[in-house]
Coordinates of C-alpha atoms and ligand atoms in Angstrom, one line a residue:
M1 CA 13.5 14.9 16.3
S2 CA 12.4 16.4 12.7
I3 CA 9.8 14.3 10.6
P4 CA 10.6 14.8 6.8
L5 CA 7.5 15.7 5.1
S6 CA 4.8 18.4 6.7
L7 CA 1.0 18.7 5.8
D8 CA -0.4 22.0 4.1
V9 CA -3.8 22.5 5.7
K10 CA -5.0 25.4 4.2
Y11 CA -7.7 24.3 2.2
L12 CA -9.4 22.3 4.6
A13 CA -11.6 26.0 5.4
P14 CA -14.5 26.3 6.1
E15 CA -15.2 22.5 7.4
V16 CA -12.1 21.9 9.4
T17 CA -9.4 24.3 11.2
P18 CA -6.3 23.7 13.1
D19 CA -7.8 25.2 16.3
E20 CA -10.9 22.4 15.5
V21 CA -8.7 19.9 15.1
Y22 CA -6.8 20.8 18.4
A23 CA -9.8 20.8 20.8
W24 CA -9.5 17.4 19.2
Q25 CA -6.1 16.6 21.9
S26 CA -8.1 15.1 24.6
F27 CA -9.8 12.1 23.0
V28 CA -6.5 11.7 20.8
D29 CA -4.5 11.6 24.4
F30 CA -7.1 8.7 25.6
C31 CA -6.8 6.8 22.0
H32 CA -2.7 7.4 22.9
E33 CA -3.1 5.4 25.8
K34 CA -4.4 2.4 24.5
L35 CA -2.5 2.8 21.8
H36 CA 0.8 2.5 23.0
G37 CA 0.0 0.9 26.8
H38 CA -1.5 -2.1 24.6
T39 CA -4.7 -2.0 25.8
G40 CA -7.3 -0.9 23.2
A41 CA -8.6 -3.1 20.0
G42 CA -6.3 -5.1 17.9
S43 CA -3.5 -5.0 20.3
D44 CA -1.5 -7.9 19.3
F45 CA -0.5 -6.8 17.0
L46 CA 1.2 -4.0 17.0
G47 CA 5.0 -4.9 16.3
W48 CA 4.9 -2.1 14.1
M49 CA 4.8 0.6 15.7
D50 CA 9.0 0.0 17.0
P51 CA 10.5 -0.1 13.0
S52 CA 13.9 -1.2 15.2
A53 CA 12.7 -3.9 17.3
M54 CA 10.2 -5.6 14.5
I55 CA 13.0 -5.8 12.4
P56 CA 16.3 -5.7 14.2
T57 CA 19.7 -4.3 12.2
E58 CA 20.8 -7.7 12.1
E59 CA 18.0 -9.0 10.3
V60 CA 18.3 -5.9 8.0
D61 CA 22.1 -7.3 6.8
R62 CA 21.2 -10.7 6.4
I63 CA 17.8 -9.6 4.3
A64 CA 20.6 -6.6 2.0
K65 CA 22.8 -9.2 1.9
T66 CA 20.1 -12.1 0.9
A67 CA 19.5 -9.1 -2.5
Q68 CA 22.6 -9.5 -3.2
E69 CA 23.4 -12.7 -3.7
L70 CA 19.2 -12.7 -5.5
R71 CA 20.3 -10.3 -7.8
A72 CA 23.9 -11.8 -8.7
N73 CA 22.2 -15.4 -10.0
S74 CA 19.0 -13.4 -11.5
D75 CA 18.1 -10.8 -14.4
I76 CA 14.0 -11.2 -12.5
L77 CA 12.7 -11.8 -8.7
I78 CA 9.0 -13.0 -8.9
V79 CA 7.5 -11.9 -5.8
I80 CA 4.7 -13.7 -5.4
G81 CA 2.0 -12.3 -2.5
I82 CA -1.4 -11.4 -2.5
G83 CA -2.6 -8.0 -0.7
G84 CA 0.0 -6.7 2.3
S85 CA 1.9 -9.4 1.4
Y86 CA 2.2 -7.9 -1.8
L87 CA 0.6 -4.3 -1.8
G88 CA 4.2 -2.6 0.2
A89 CA 6.9 -4.0 -1.5
R90 CA 5.1 -3.1 -5.2
A91 CA 4.2 0.0 -3.8
V92 CA 8.0 0.9 -3.2
V93 CA 10.0 -0.1 -5.4
E94 CA 7.8 1.5 -8.0
A95 CA 8.3 4.5 -6.4
I96 CA 12.0 4.4 -6.5
G97 CA 12.8 1.9 -7.9
G98 CA 13.5 3.5 -11.4
A99 CA 14.7 1.6 -13.9
E100 CA 14.9 -1.4 -11.9
R101 CA 11.7 -1.6 -11.2
S102 CA 11.2 -3.5 -14.0
R103 CA 13.5 -6.3 -12.3
V104 CA 10.3 -7.1 -10.2
L105 CA 7.7 -8.5 -11.1
F106 CA 4.4 -9.5 -8.9
A107 CA 1.8 -12.9 -9.6
G108 CA -0.3 -14.1 -6.9
Q109 CA -2.5 -11.2 -6.3
N110 CA -4.5 -12.4 -8.9
I111 CA -5.7 -15.6 -10.8
S112 CA -5.8 -15.1 -14.0
A113 CA -4.7 -17.9 -16.5
E114 CA -4.3 -15.2 -19.3
Y115 CA -1.5 -13.1 -16.7
H116 CA 0.2 -16.2 -15.5
K117 CA 0.1 -17.0 -19.3
E118 CA 1.8 -14.2 -20.5
L119 CA 4.0 -13.6 -17.5
L120 CA 5.6 -16.7 -17.7
E121 CA 6.2 -16.1 -22.0
C122 CA 8.3 -12.9 -20.3
I123 CA 10.9 -15.0 -18.0
E124 CA 10.7 -17.4 -20.6
N125 CA 14.9 -16.8 -21.1
K126 CA 15.2 -14.9 -18.5
R127 CA 17.3 -16.3 -14.9
V128 CA 14.6 -16.1 -12.4
A129 CA 14.5 -16.2 -8.6
I130 CA 11.7 -16.3 -6.8
N131 CA 10.5 -15.0 -3.3
M132 CA 7.2 -16.4 -1.9
I133 CA 5.5 -14.1 0.5
S134 CA 3.4 -15.6 3.0
K135 CA 1.9 -15.3 5.6
S136 CA -0.3 -18.0 7.2
G137 CA 1.2 -19.8 3.8
T138 CA -2.2 -21.1 2.2
T139 CA -4.0 -17.9 0.7
T140 CA -4.8 -19.7 -2.5
E141 CA -4.4 -17.0 -5.0
P142 CA 0.1 -16.8 -4.0
A143 CA -0.1 -20.3 -3.2
V144 CA -1.5 -21.6 -6.8
A145 CA 0.7 -19.5 -8.5
F146 CA 3.9 -20.0 -5.9
R147 CA 2.7 -23.9 -7.6
I148 CA 3.1 -22.7 -11.3
L149 CA 6.4 -21.0 -10.6
R150 CA 8.0 -23.4 -8.2
S151 CA 7.2 -26.2 -10.9
W152 CA 8.8 -24.2 -13.9
L153 CA 11.4 -23.1 -12.1
E154 CA 12.2 -27.0 -10.7
E155 CA 11.6 -27.6 -14.7
K156 CA 14.4 -24.7 -16.1
V157 CA 17.7 -25.3 -13.7
G158 CA 16.7 -28.8 -11.8
A159 CA 14.9 -28.9 -7.8
E160 CA 17.9 -28.4 -6.1
A161 CA 19.4 -25.0 -8.2
A162 CA 16.1 -23.9 -8.2
S163 CA 15.5 -24.4 -4.3
K164 CA 18.5 -21.9 -3.4
L165 CA 16.5 -19.8 -6.3
I166 CA 13.3 -19.2 -3.8
V167 CA 13.2 -17.2 -0.5
A168 CA 10.1 -18.0 2.0
T169 CA 8.7 -15.2 3.8
T170 CA 6.1 -16.5 6.2
D171 CA 5.7 -17.3 9.7
A172 CA 8.3 -19.1 11.7
S173 CA 7.1 -22.3 13.0
K174 CA 3.7 -22.5 11.4
G175 CA 1.9 -23.3 8.3
A176 CA 2.0 -24.9 4.9
L177 CA 4.6 -22.7 3.1
R178 CA 7.7 -23.1 6.2
Q179 CA 6.6 -26.7 6.3
L180 CA 7.6 -26.8 2.8
A181 CA 10.3 -24.4 2.9
D182 CA 12.0 -26.5 6.0
E183 CA 12.4 -29.5 3.6
Q184 CA 13.3 -27.7 -0.3
N185 CA 15.5 -25.6 2.2
Y186 CA 15.1 -22.8 1.3
T187 CA 15.9 -19.3 2.7
T188 CA 13.6 -17.5 4.9
F189 CA 12.9 -14.5 6.6
V190 CA 10.3 -13.9 8.8
V191 CA 6.4 -12.4 9.1
P192 CA 6.0 -12.0 12.6
D193 CA 3.5 -12.7 14.3
D194 CA 2.2 -9.3 15.8
V195 CA 1.8 -7.4 12.4
G196 CA -0.9 -7.6 9.9
G197 CA -0.5 -7.5 6.8
R198 CA -0.9 -4.6 5.4
F199 CA 1.4 -2.7 8.3
S200 CA 4.1 -5.1 7.2
V201 CA 5.5 -3.8 4.6
L202 CA 9.3 -2.5 6.9
S203 CA 9.2 -6.3 7.7
A204 CA 10.8 -9.4 5.5
V205 CA 7.5 -9.0 4.2
G206 CA 8.7 -5.7 2.0
L207 CA 11.8 -4.9 2.3
L208 CA 14.0 -8.7 0.2
P209 CA 12.4 -7.0 -3.1
I210 CA 12.8 -3.3 -2.6
A211 CA 16.5 -4.3 -1.7
Y212 CA 16.2 -6.6 -4.5
A213 CA 15.4 -3.5 -6.6
G214 CA 18.4 -1.7 -5.4
I215 CA 16.9 0.5 -2.8
D216 CA 18.6 1.2 0.4
I217 CA 16.5 -0.5 3.2
K218 CA 19.2 0.7 5.5
K219 CA 18.0 3.9 4.5
L220 CA 14.4 3.7 4.6
V221 CA 13.7 1.6 8.0
A222 CA 16.1 4.5 10.0
A223 CA 14.0 6.8 7.9
A224 CA 10.5 4.7 9.1
Q225 CA 11.9 4.9 12.6
A226 CA 12.6 8.5 12.9
C227 CA 9.3 8.7 12.0
S228 CA 7.4 6.5 14.8
E229 CA 10.0 8.2 17.4
A230 CA 8.7 11.7 16.0
C231 CA 4.8 10.3 15.8
M232 CA 5.2 9.4 19.7
E233 CA 4.4 12.9 20.2
T234 CA -0.2 12.8 21.7
D235 CA 1.2 16.8 20.8
L236 CA -1.4 17.4 17.7
K237 CA 1.1 20.6 17.2
K238 CA 3.6 18.2 16.7
N239 CA 2.6 14.9 15.8
P240 CA 1.5 14.9 12.0
A241 CA 0.5 11.9 11.8
Y242 CA -2.1 12.6 14.6
F243 CA -3.3 15.8 12.7
Y244 CA -4.3 13.9 10.1
A245 CA -5.7 11.2 12.0
V246 CA -8.0 13.7 13.1
V247 CA -8.7 15.8 9.5
R248 CA -10.1 12.3 8.5
N249 CA -12.3 11.7 11.3
M250 CA -13.9 15.2 11.3
L251 CA -14.6 15.6 7.6
Y252 CA -15.7 11.3 8.0
K253 CA -18.3 13.4 10.3
K254 CA -19.4 16.2 8.3
G255 CA -20.5 13.3 5.6
K256 CA -17.1 13.3 3.7
D257 CA -17.1 10.0 3.9
I258 CA -15.0 9.2 1.0
E259 CA -11.3 10.4 0.8
V260 CA -9.8 11.0 -2.6
L261 CA -5.2 10.2 -2.0
A262 CA -4.1 12.4 -5.5
S263 CA -0.1 13.4 -6.7
F264 CA 0.9 14.2 -9.5
E265 CA 3.5 11.4 -9.3
P266 CA 2.2 8.6 -11.8
R267 CA 5.1 6.2 -9.7
L268 CA 3.0 6.8 -6.5
H269 CA 0.5 5.1 -8.3
Y270 CA 0.4 2.1 -6.4
I271 CA 1.3 4.2 -3.2
A272 CA -2.1 4.6 -3.5
E273 CA -2.8 1.1 -3.6
W274 CA -1.0 0.1 -0.6
W275 CA -2.9 3.5 1.2
K276 CA -6.2 2.3 0.1
Q277 CA -5.8 -1.6 1.7
L278 CA -4.2 -0.5 4.8
Y279 CA -7.6 1.9 5.4
G280 CA -10.1 0.3 3.5
E281 CA -8.9 -3.0 5.5
S282 CA -8.2 -0.9 9.3
E283 CA -11.1 1.1 9.3
A284 CA -14.5 -0.1 7.2
K285 CA -15.9 -2.1 9.6
E286 CA -19.0 -2.5 11.6
N287 CA -20.9 -0.6 9.2
M288 CA -18.5 2.8 9.1
G289 CA -15.4 3.7 7.5
I290 CA -14.3 6.0 4.4
F291 CA -14.3 4.9 1.8
P292 CA -11.0 5.1 0.7
A293 CA -9.9 6.5 -3.8
A294 CA -7.8 7.0 -5.4
V295 CA -6.4 9.1 -8.9
D296 CA -3.1 9.7 -10.6
F297 CA -3.2 12.8 -12.2
T298 CA -3.6 15.2 -14.3
S299 CA -4.0 12.1 -16.3
D300 CA -7.4 11.3 -14.3
L301 CA -8.0 14.8 -14.1
H302 CA -9.5 14.4 -17.9
S303 CA -11.5 11.7 -16.2
M304 CA -12.8 11.9 -12.6
G305 CA -11.5 16.1 -12.7
Q306 CA -15.3 16.3 -13.4
L307 CA -16.9 14.6 -11.2
I308 CA -13.4 15.6 -8.6
Q309 CA -15.1 19.1 -9.3
Q310 CA -18.2 19.2 -9.4
G311 CA -20.1 15.9 -8.1
K312 CA -21.9 15.2 -5.1
R313 CA -19.9 17.2 -2.5
N314 CA -19.0 13.8 0.1
M315 CA -15.5 14.0 -0.8
F316 CA -12.3 15.1 0.3
E317 CA -8.2 15.1 -1.0
T318 CA -5.4 14.1 0.6
F319 CA -2.6 15.3 -2.3
V320 CA 0.7 13.4 -2.4
E321 CA 2.8 17.0 -3.1
I322 CA 6.8 17.1 -4.7
T323 CA 7.9 19.7 -3.9
G324 CA 11.6 19.1 -5.8
G325 CA 15.2 16.7 -6.5
E326 CA 12.9 15.9 -9.6
P327 CA 14.9 15.4 -13.1
E328 CA 15.2 18.2 -15.0
V329 CA 13.4 17.9 -18.7
V330 CA 13.2 21.2 -20.2
I331 CA 10.2 22.0 -22.7
P332 CA 12.1 23.1 -25.8
K333 CA 11.3 26.6 -27.1
D334 CA 9.3 25.6 -31.4
P335 CA 10.0 28.8 -33.6
A336 CA 7.1 28.5 -35.3
N337 CA 4.7 28.1 -31.9
L338 CA 2.1 26.9 -34.2
D339 CA 0.7 25.1 -30.7
G340 CA 1.2 28.1 -29.1
L341 CA 2.8 26.6 -26.7
N342 CA 6.2 29.2 -26.1
F343 CA 4.8 31.2 -23.2
L344 CA 6.4 27.3 -21.7
A345 CA 9.6 26.9 -22.9
G346 CA 12.2 27.1 -21.4
K347 CA 10.2 25.6 -18.1
T348 CA 11.3 22.4 -16.7
L349 CA 8.3 20.0 -17.0
F350 CA 9.0 19.7 -12.7
E351 CA 8.0 23.1 -12.9
V352 CA 5.0 22.9 -15.2
N353 CA 3.0 19.4 -13.5
H354 CA 3.9 21.7 -10.0
E355 CA 1.3 24.3 -10.8
A356 CA -1.0 21.8 -12.1
F357 CA -0.9 20.7 -8.7
R358 CA -1.1 24.0 -7.6
A359 CA -4.3 24.8 -10.0
T360 CA -6.4 22.0 -9.0
A361 CA -5.8 22.1 -5.4
L362 CA -7.2 26.0 -5.1
A363 CA -9.5 25.3 -7.5
H364 CA -10.6 21.7 -6.1
R365 CA -11.5 24.0 -2.9
E366 CA -13.1 26.1 -4.5
G367 CA -15.2 23.9 -5.6
N368 CA -16.4 22.6 -1.6
M369 CA -14.1 20.3 -2.0
P370 CA -11.7 20.4 1.7
N371 CA -8.5 18.8 0.2
M372 CA -5.3 19.4 1.9
S373 CA -1.0 18.2 1.0
I374 CA 0.9 15.8 2.4
K375 CA 4.0 17.8 1.6
L376 CA 7.4 15.8 0.4
G377 CA 11.0 17.1 -0.4
R378 CA 11.9 14.7 -2.7
L379 CA 10.6 10.6 -3.1
D380 CA 13.8 8.8 -2.0
A381 CA 14.3 6.4 0.4
E382 CA 14.1 8.7 3.2
T383 CA 10.8 10.0 3.0
M384 CA 9.2 6.7 1.6
G385 CA 10.1 5.4 5.0
A386 CA 9.0 8.5 7.0
M387 CA 5.2 8.4 4.5
L388 CA 4.9 5.2 5.2
Y389 CA 5.4 5.4 8.8
F390 CA 3.1 8.0 8.9
F391 CA 0.4 6.5 7.0
E392 CA 0.3 3.1 9.5
K393 CA 0.2 5.7 12.8
A394 CA -2.3 7.3 11.3
C395 CA -4.1 4.8 10.9
A396 CA -4.7 3.0 14.3
M397 CA -5.1 6.5 15.0
S398 CA -7.7 6.9 13.1
G399 CA -8.7 3.0 13.7
Y400 CA -9.2 3.9 17.5
L401 CA -10.7 7.0 17.1
L402 CA -13.7 5.7 15.3
H403 CA -13.9 3.4 17.9
V404 CA -12.9 0.2 15.3
N405 CA -10.3 -2.4 15.6
P406 CA -8.2 -1.0 12.7
F407 CA -5.9 -4.1 13.1
N408 CA -8.5 -6.9 12.4
Q409 CA -10.4 -7.9 9.0
P410 CA -13.1 -9.8 9.7
G411 CA -14.9 -9.1 5.9
V412 CA -12.6 -10.9 3.9
E413 CA -12.8 -14.4 5.1
A414 CA -16.6 -13.9 3.5
Y415 CA -15.5 -14.8 -0.2
K416 CA -13.0 -17.2 0.8
K417 CA -15.1 -19.4 2.3
H418 CA -17.5 -20.1 -0.1
M419 CA -14.6 -19.5 -2.8
F420 CA -13.6 -22.9 -0.9
A421 CA -17.2 -24.5 -1.4
L422 CA -18.0 -23.9 -5.0
L423 CA -14.4 -25.5 -5.5
G424 CA -15.6 -28.1 -3.2
K425 CA -12.3 -28.2 -0.7
P426 CA -12.2 -30.7 1.4
G427 CA -13.9 -30.0 4.6
F428 CA -16.5 -27.6 3.4
E429 CA -18.8 -30.3 1.6
K430 CA -22.0 -28.9 3.7
E431 CA -21.4 -25.4 2.0
T432 CA -20.5 -26.8 -1.1
K433 CA -23.8 -28.7 -1.6
E434 CA -25.9 -25.7 0.2
L435 CA -24.1 -23.1 -2.4
R436 CA -24.9 -24.9 -5.5
E437 CA -28.4 -25.3 -5.0
L438 CA -28.3 -21.5 -3.8
I439 CA -26.3 -20.7 -6.8
S440 CA -28.7 -23.3 -9.5
G441 CA -31.9 -21.9 -7.3
T442 CA -30.8 -18.4 -9.1
E443 CA -30.2 -19.2 -13.0
G444 CA -33.3 -18.8 -14.6
Q445 CA -32.8 -14.9 -13.6
E446 CA -30.0 -14.5 -16.4
I447 CA -31.3 -12.7 -19.3
S448 CA -29.6 -13.0 -22.8
F449 CA -31.1 -10.4 -25.3
D450 CA -30.4 -12.0 -28.3
Ligands
PA5_1 O1 -3.2 -7.2 5.3 C1 -4.0 -8.7 5.3 O2 -3.8 -9.4 6.5 C2 -4.2 -9.4 4.3 O3 -4.3 -8.5 3.0 C3 -3.3 -9.8 3.9 O4 -1.8 -9.6 3.9 C4 -3.1 -11.4 2.8 O5 -4.8 -12.1 2.4 C5 -2.4 -12.1 1.9 O6 -2.1 -13.2 3.7 P1 -1.2 -14.4 3.8 O7 0.2 -13.7 3.6 O8 -1.7 -15.6 4.7 O9 -0.9 -14.6 2.2

């Protein structure tokens, strides 16, 4: 089974060579056994490993049909969610949604008053549909945004019409959102029990907004499925996800504890945001883990480029490289040539951008920055489906190689408990009192400089 992506590893040496990667084969076999035998840590959350079982064809069809109906009845879909319930959809819509991406707006990923005020202004004269996504149904940020947007919509079109324009993606049976959706008769889709948020992009969580943006979700899922079959291989010479997972762990052991995901396509910005959550939340625990950072080149070459070229050598870089399929925008000849750019006349922007990539990868290698490239022939539903799955599978293997549970996120609870206590949520009375005392005890440390 072939995958529409490949790895260019020529700039990993001398820190890592393919032969050194292959020497990890028995460790990889051991972790593969745990993953596929469902005997490793977090094995209750492996539903994403088989995309076609997680999202059967009939469900893909139902999602596509619902998206089509929503598109016919609205100008804008507001997707409400946070973290894993939002980033995957945004990543794919931004990357391959083309002009349709302007029809999909996002809320619930922050609690900024200004953001929500501007959002309400922006949709004022639009026909709006809402996809509220929350597995737990109780996450504060999306729940607050939903309360605001739902009451706005109900006021606009009436409660009955609004209930036909709201789709809830949530747990099959429990949680506040499930209860509300059942009461209000919303169309619903299920977040599978055995799939964590950051691995859910290829379930209804990601697929409904993606389909609304006019993207072929059948192709996306089929490509992910094909990649999942290819990534069943344990052989490091055949499985790019496992190869990438080993490279990351080898570099981490050599003190490279920051990975920079870099691309020369601004429309991949949210892929990097999705990737940051996937790897940050999966691996960074028990005082371990690589810090996942991301840059958008060439713009960030004029800011972070200095740090990457000559800063502390505790990083490595992974490029997402697109090798074709881009629109042809030609640089014109200018008879005056005052800017001295006629040597570029007749070349396409894609050619120039690609040479910028090649120059950067080489320069960073010369600056002792090990780097590799994930090469995609073009950017479309097929390569996107394969890449999403590739990163997920690599993440699972990488976590096991690091001896952590890649499928939990105990650390994200800490701020929530404090926030609930400070906001006076019922049930948190003791913590509310303790935290208010603690915080007021530090007030004298605020320094003003007037
Ligand atoms: O990856 C995760 O599990 C988190 O990012 C969650 O998706 C996020 O916190 C949202 O949770 P929920 O879908 O329950 O609202």
